[in-house]
PDB file of C-alpha atoms in Angstrom:
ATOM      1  CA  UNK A 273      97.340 131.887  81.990  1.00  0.00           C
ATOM      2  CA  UNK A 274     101.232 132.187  82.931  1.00  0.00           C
ATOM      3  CA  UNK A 275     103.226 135.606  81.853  1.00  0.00           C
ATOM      4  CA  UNK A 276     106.913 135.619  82.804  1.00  0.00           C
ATOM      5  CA  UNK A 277     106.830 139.249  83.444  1.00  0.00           C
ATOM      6  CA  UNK A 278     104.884 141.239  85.452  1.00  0.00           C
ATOM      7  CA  UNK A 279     103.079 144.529  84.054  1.00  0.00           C
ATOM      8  CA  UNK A 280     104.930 147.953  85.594  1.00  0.00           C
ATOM      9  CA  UNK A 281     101.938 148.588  87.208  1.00  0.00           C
ATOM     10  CA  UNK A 282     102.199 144.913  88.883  1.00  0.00           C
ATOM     11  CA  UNK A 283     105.182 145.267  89.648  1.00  0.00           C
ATOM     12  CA  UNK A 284     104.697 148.742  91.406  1.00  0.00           C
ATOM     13  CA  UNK A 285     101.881 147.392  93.278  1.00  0.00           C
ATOM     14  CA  UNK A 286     103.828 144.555  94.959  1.00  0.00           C
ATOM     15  CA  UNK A 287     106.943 146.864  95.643  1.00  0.00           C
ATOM     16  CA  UNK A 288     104.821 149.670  97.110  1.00  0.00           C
ATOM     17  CA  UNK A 289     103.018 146.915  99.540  1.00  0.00           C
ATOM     18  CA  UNK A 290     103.031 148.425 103.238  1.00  0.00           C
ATOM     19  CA  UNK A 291     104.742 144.876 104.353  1.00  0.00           C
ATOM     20  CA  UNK A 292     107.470 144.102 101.507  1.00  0.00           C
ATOM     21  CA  UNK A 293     108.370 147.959 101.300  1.00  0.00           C
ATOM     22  CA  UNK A 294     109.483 147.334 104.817  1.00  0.00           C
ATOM     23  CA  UNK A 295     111.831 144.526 103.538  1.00  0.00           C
ATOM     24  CA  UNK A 296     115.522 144.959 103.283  1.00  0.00           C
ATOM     25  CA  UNK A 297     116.778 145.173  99.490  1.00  0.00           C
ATOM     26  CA  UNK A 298     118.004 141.951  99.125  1.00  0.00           C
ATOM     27  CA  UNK A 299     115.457 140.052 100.716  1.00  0.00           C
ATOM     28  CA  UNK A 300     113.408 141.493  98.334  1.00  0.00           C
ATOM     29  CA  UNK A 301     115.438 140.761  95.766  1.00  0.00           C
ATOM     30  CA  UNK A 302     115.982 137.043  96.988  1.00  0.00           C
ATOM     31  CA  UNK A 303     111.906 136.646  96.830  1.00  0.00           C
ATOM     32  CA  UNK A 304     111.414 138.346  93.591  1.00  0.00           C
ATOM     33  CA  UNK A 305     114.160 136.281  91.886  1.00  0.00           C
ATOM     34  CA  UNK A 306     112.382 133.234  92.614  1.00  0.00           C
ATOM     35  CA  UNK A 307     108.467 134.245  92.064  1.00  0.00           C
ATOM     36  CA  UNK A 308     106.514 133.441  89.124  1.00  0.00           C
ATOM     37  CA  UNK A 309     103.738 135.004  87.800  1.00  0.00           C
ATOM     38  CA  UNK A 310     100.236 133.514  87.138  1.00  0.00           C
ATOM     39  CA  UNK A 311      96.968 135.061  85.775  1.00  0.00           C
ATOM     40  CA  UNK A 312      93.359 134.317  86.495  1.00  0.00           C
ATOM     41  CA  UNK A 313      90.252 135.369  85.016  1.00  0.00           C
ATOM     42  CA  UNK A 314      87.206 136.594  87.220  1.00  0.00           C
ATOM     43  CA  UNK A 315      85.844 133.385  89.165  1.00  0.00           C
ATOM     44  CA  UNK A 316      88.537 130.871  88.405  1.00  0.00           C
ATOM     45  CA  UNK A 317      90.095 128.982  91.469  1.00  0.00           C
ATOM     46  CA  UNK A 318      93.300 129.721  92.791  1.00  0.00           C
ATOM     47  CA  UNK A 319      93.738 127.327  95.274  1.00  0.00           C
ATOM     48  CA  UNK A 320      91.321 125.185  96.847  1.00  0.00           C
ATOM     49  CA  UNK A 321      90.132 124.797 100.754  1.00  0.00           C
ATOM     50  CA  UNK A 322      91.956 121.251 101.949  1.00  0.00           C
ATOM     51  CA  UNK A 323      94.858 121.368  99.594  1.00  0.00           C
ATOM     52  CA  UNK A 324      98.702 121.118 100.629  1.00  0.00           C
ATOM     53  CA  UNK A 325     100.502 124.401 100.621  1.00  0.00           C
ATOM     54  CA  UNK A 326     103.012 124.444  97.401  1.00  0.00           C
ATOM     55  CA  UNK A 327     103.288 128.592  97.253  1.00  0.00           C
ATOM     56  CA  UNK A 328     103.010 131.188  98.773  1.00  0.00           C
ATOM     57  CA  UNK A 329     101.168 134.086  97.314  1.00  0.00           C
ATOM     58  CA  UNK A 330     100.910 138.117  96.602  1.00  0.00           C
ATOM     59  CA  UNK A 331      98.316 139.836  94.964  1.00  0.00           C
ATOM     60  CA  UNK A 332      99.635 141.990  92.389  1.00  0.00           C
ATOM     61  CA  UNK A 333      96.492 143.179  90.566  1.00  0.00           C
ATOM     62  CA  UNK A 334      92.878 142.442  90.961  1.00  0.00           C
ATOM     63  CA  UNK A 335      91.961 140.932  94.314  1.00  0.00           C
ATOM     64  CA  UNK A 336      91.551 137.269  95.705  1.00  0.00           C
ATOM     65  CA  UNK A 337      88.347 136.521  97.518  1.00  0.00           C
ATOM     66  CA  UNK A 338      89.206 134.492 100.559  1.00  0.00           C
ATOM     67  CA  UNK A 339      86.005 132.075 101.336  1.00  0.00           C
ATOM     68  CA  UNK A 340      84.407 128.685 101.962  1.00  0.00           C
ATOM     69  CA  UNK A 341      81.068 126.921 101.023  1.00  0.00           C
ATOM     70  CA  UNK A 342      78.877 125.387 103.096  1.00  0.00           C
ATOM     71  CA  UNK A 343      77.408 122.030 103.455  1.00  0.00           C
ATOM     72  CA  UNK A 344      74.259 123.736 101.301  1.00  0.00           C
ATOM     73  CA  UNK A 345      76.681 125.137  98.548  1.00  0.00           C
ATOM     74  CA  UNK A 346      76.323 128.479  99.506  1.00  0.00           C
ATOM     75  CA  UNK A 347      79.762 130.540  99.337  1.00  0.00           C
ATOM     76  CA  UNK A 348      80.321 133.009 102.020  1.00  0.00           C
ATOM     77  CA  UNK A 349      83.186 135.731 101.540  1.00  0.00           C
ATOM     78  CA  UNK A 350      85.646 135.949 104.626  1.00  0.00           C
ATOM     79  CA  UNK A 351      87.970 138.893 102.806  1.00  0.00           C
ATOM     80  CA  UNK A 352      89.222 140.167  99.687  1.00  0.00           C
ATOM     81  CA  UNK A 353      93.260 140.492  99.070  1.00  0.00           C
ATOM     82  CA  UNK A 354      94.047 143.860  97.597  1.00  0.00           C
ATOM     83  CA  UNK A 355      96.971 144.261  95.507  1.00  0.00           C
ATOM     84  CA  UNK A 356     100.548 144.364  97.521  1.00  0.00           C
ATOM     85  CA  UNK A 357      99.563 142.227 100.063  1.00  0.00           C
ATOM     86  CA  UNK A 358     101.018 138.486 100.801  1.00  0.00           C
ATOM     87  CA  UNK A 359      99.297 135.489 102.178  1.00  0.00           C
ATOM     88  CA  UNK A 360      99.100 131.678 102.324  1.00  0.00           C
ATOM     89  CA  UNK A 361     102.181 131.754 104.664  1.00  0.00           C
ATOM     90  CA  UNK A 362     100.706 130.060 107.707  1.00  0.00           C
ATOM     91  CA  UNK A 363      99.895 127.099 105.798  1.00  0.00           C
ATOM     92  CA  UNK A 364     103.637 127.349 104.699  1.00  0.00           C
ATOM     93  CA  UNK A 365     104.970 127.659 108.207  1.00  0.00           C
ATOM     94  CA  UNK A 366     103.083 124.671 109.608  1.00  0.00           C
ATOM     95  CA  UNK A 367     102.478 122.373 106.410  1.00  0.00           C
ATOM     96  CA  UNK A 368      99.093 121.994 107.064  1.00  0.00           C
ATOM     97  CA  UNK A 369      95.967 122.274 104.366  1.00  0.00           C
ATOM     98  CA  UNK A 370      94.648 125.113 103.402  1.00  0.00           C
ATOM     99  CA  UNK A 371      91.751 126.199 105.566  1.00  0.00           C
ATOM    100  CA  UNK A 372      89.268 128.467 102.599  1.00  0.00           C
ATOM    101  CA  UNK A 373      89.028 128.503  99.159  1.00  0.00           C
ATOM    102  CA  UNK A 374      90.954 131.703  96.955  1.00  0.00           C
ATOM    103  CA  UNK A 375      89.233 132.660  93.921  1.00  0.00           C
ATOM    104  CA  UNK A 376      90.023 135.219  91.736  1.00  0.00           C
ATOM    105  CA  UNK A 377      87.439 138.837  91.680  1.00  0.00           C
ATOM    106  CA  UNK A 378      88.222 140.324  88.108  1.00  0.00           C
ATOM    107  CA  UNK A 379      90.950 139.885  86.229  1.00  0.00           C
ATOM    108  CA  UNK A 380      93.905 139.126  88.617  1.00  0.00           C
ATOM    109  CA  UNK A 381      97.786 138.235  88.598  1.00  0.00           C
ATOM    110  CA  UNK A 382      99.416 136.774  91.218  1.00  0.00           C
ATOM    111  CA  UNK A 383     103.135 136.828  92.540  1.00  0.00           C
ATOM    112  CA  UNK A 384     103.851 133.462  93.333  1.00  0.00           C
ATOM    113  CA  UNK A 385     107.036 131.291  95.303  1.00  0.00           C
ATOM    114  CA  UNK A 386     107.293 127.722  95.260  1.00  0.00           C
ATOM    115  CA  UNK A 387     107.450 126.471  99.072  1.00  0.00           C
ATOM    116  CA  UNK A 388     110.580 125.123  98.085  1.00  0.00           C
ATOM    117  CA  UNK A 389     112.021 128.295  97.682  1.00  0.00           C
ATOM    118  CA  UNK A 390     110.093 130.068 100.966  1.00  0.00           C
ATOM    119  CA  UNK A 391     112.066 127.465 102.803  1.00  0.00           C
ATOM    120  CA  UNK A 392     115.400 128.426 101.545  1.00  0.00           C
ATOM    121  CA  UNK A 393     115.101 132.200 101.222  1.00  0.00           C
ATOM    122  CA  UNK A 394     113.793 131.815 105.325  1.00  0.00           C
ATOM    123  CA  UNK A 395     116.892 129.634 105.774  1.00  0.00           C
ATOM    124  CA  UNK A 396     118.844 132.364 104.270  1.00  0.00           C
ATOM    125  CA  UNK A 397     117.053 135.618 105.721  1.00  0.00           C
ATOM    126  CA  UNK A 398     116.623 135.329 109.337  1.00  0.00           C
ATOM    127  CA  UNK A 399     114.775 138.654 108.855  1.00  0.00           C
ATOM    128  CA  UNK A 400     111.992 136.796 107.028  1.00  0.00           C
ATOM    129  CA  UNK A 401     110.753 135.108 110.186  1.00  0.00           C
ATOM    130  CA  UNK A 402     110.546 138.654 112.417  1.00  0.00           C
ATOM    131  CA  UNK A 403     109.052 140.576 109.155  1.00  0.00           C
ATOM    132  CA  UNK A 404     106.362 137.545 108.806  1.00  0.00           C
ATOM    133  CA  UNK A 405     106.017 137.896 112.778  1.00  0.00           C
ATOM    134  CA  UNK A 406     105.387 141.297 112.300  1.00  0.00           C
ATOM    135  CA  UNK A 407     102.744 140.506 109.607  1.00  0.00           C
ATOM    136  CA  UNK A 408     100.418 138.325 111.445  1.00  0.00           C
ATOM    137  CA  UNK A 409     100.605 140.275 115.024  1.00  0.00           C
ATOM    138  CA  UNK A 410      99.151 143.425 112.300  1.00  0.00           C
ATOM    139  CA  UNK A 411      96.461 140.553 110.869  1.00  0.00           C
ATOM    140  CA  UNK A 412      95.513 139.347 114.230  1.00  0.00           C
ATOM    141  CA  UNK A 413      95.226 143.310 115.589  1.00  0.00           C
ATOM    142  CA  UNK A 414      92.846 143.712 112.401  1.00  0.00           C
ATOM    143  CA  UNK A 415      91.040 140.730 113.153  1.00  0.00           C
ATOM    144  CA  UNK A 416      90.310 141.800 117.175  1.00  0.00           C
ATOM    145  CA  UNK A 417      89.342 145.131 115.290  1.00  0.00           C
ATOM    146  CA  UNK A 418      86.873 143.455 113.227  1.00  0.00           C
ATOM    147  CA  UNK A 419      85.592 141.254 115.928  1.00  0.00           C
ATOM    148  CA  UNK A 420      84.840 144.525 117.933  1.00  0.00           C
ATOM    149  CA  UNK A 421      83.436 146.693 115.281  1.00  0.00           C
ATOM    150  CA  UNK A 422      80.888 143.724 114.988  1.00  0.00           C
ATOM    151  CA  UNK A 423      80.017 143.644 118.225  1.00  0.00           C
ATOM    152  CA  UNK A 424      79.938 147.386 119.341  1.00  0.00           C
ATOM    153  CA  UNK A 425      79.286 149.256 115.917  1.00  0.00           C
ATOM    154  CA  UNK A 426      75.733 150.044 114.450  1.00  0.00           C
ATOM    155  CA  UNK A 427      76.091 148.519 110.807  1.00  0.00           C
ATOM    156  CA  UNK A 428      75.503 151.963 109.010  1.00  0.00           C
ATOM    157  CA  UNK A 429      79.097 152.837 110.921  1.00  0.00           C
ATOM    158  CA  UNK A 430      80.583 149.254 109.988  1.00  0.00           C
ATOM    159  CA  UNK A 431      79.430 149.674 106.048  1.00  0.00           C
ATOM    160  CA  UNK A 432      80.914 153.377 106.239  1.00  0.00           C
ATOM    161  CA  UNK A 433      84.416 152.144 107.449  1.00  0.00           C
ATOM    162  CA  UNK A 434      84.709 148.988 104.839  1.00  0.00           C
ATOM    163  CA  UNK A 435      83.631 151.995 102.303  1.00  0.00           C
ATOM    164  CA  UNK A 436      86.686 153.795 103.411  1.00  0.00           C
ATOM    165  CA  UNK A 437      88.612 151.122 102.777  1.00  0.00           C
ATOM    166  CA  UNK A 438      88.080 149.783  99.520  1.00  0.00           C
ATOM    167  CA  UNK A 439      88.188 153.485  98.800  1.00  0.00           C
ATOM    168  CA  UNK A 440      91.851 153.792 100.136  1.00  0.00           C
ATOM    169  CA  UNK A 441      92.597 150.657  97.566  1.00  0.00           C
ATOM    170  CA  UNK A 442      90.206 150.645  94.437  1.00  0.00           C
ATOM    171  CA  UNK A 443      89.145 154.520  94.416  1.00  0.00           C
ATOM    172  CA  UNK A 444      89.360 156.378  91.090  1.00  0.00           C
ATOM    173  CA  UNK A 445      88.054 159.472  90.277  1.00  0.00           C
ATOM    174  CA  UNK A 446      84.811 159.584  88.858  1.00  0.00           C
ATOM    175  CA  UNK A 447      84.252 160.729  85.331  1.00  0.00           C
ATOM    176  CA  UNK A 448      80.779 162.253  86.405  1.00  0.00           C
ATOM    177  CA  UNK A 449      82.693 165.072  88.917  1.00  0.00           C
ATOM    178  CA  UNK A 450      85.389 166.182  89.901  1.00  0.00           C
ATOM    179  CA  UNK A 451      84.446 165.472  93.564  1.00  0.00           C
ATOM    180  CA  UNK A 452      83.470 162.119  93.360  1.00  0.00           C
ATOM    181  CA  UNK A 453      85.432 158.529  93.806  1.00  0.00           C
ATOM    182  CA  UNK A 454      84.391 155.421  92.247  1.00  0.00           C
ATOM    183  CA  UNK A 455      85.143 152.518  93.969  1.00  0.00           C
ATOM    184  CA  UNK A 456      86.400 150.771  91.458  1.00  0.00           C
ATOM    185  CA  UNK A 457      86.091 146.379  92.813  1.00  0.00           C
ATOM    186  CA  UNK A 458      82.487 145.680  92.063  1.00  0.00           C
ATOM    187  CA  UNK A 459      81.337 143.757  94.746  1.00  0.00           C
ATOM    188  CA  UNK A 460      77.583 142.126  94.720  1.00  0.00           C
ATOM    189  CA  UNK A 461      75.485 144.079  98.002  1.00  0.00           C
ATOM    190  CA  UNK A 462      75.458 139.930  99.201  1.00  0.00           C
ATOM    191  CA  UNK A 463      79.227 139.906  98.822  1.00  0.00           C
ATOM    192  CA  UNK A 464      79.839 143.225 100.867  1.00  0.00           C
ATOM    193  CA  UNK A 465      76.469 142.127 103.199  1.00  0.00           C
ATOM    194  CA  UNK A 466      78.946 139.226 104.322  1.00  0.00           C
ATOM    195  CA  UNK A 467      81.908 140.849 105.044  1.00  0.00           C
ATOM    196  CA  UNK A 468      79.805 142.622 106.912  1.00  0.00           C
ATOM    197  CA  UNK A 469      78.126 139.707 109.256  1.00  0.00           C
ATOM    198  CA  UNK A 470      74.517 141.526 107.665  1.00  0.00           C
ATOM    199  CA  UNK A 471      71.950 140.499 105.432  1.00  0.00           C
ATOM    200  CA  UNK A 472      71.674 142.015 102.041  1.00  0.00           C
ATOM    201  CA  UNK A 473      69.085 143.526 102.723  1.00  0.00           C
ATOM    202  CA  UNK A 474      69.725 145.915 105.965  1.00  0.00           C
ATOM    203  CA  UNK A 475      73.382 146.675 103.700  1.00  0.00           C
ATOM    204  CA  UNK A 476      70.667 147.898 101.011  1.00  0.00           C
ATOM    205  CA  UNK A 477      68.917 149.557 102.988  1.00  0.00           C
ATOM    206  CA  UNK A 478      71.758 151.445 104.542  1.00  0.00           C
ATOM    207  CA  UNK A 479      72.836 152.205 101.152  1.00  0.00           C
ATOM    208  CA  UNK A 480      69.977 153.695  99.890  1.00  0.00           C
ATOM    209  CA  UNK A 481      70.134 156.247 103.325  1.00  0.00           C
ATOM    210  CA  UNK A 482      73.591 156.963 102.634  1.00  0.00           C
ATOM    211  CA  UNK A 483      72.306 157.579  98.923  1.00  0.00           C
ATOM    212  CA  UNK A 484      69.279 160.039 100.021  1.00  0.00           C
ATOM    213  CA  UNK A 485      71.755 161.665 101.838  1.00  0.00           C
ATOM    214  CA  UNK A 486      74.062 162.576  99.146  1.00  0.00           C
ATOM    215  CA  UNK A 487      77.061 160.774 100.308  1.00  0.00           C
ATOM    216  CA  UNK A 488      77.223 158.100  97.704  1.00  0.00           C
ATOM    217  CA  UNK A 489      75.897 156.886  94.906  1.00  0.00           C
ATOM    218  CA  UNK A 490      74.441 153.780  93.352  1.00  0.00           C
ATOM    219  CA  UNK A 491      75.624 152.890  89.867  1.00  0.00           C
ATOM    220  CA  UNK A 492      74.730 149.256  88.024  1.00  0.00           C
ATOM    221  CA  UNK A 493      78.868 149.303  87.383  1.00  0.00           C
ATOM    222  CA  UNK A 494      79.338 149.900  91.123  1.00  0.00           C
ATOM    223  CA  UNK A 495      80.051 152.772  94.314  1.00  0.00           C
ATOM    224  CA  UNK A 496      80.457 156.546  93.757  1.00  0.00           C
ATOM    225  CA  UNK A 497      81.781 157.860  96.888  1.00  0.00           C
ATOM    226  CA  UNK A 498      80.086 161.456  96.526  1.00  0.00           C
ATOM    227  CA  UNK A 499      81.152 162.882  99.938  1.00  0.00           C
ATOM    228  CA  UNK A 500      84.484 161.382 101.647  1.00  0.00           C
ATOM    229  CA  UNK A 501      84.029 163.683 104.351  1.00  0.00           C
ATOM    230  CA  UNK A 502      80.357 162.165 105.365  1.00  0.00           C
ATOM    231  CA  UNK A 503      81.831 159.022 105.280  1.00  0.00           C
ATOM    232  CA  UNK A 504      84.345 159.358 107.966  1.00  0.00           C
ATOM    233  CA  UNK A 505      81.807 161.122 110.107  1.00  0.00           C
ATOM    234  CA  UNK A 506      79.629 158.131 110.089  1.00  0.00           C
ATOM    235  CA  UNK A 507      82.687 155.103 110.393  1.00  0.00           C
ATOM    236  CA  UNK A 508      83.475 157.455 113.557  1.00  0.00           C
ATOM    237  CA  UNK A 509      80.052 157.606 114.951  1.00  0.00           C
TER     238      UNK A 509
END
């Protein structure tokens, strides 16, 4: 479904972005002029692994699951895209297909500009090309962090830190208490077990310890952060 007009809240969400806030006004307002906005419900394709580039993209509600399937069928979750971030640009830059499959997790809108249009706001905006520099050296740095939590981290601190941050993004208080944060992106325990590199079972069990221990809580509608504090203790252990 196609809306001319994003929501405030949209719209707030992709001008509060850490990247595009860093954008000079009219660059901003060059790329805003010429997005479009489209709307997906939970589980319908955005753009398909193998495909040409023909826009590039920003989350502006919702989030995008970034995956592939296997030869078996099986999807496997790489990443979600939160709400003020941009992507799709690489395959913009070099014209080549698109290397995973985007789907959309809830009820999402996206921010979208025609590659037509990337090319001529980059031919007019020389900025464009350091501020897109900027935003993959900050991907890849992420990315080296990832590869190194995987390989030095116990999972308990690994599960604790991807907590933290879906909490920074999706956290809302909790009706239950005062105290409490509910994160608010209901991921399946397979869909978090693979961002993890785990099994769903070791994230459950994990869970559960971090549930006897009265820093979270279980709910069939999703997370309850219970104790922030806890939480940072164990990402840091």
């Amino acid at each position: 479904m196609d809306d001319p007009i994003l929501t405030m809240e949209e719209r707030e969400a992709i001008n509060s972005g850490r990247w595009f806030s860093s954008l000079s006004p009219s660059l901003r307002h060059d790329i805003l002029r010429c997005a479009y906005v489209k709307r997906f419900q939970d589980g319908e394709l955005i753009s398909a692994r193998g495909e040409l580039p023909v826009r590039w993209i920003a989350c502006a509600k919702g989030a995008v699951r970034v995956g592939s399937t296997t030869l078996t069928g099986k999807q496997i979750t790489l990443t979600y895209v939160e709400p003020g971030v941009w992507f799709g640009d690489v395959a913009m830059f070099d014209g080549d297909r698109r290397t995973h499959d985007a789907y959309a997790h809830g009820d999402t809108t996206i921010l979208c500009v025609a590659r037509t249009d990337f090319n001529k706001i980059l031919s007019q905006h020389s900025e464009l090309y350091e501020a897109l520099l900027r935003l993959q050296a900050r991907r890849i740095r992420l990315l080296f962090g990832q590869v190194e939590d995987l390989n030095t981290l116990p999972l308990r601190a690994r599960l604790a830190k991807q907590l933290g941050h879906l909490l920074r993004t999706y956290g809302a208080p909790s009706p239950s208490a005062d105290d409490e944060v509910r994160i608010t992106l209901q991921l399946a325990q397979e869909e978090l077990a693979q961002l993890l590199g785990a099994s769903r079972q070791r994230v459950n069990q994990e869970l559960k310890t971090m549930e006897r221990e009265g820093v979270l809580r279980i709910d069939p509608a999703g997370l309850v952060v219970r104790d922030r504090a806890a939480l940072r203790r164990i990402s840091a252990a």
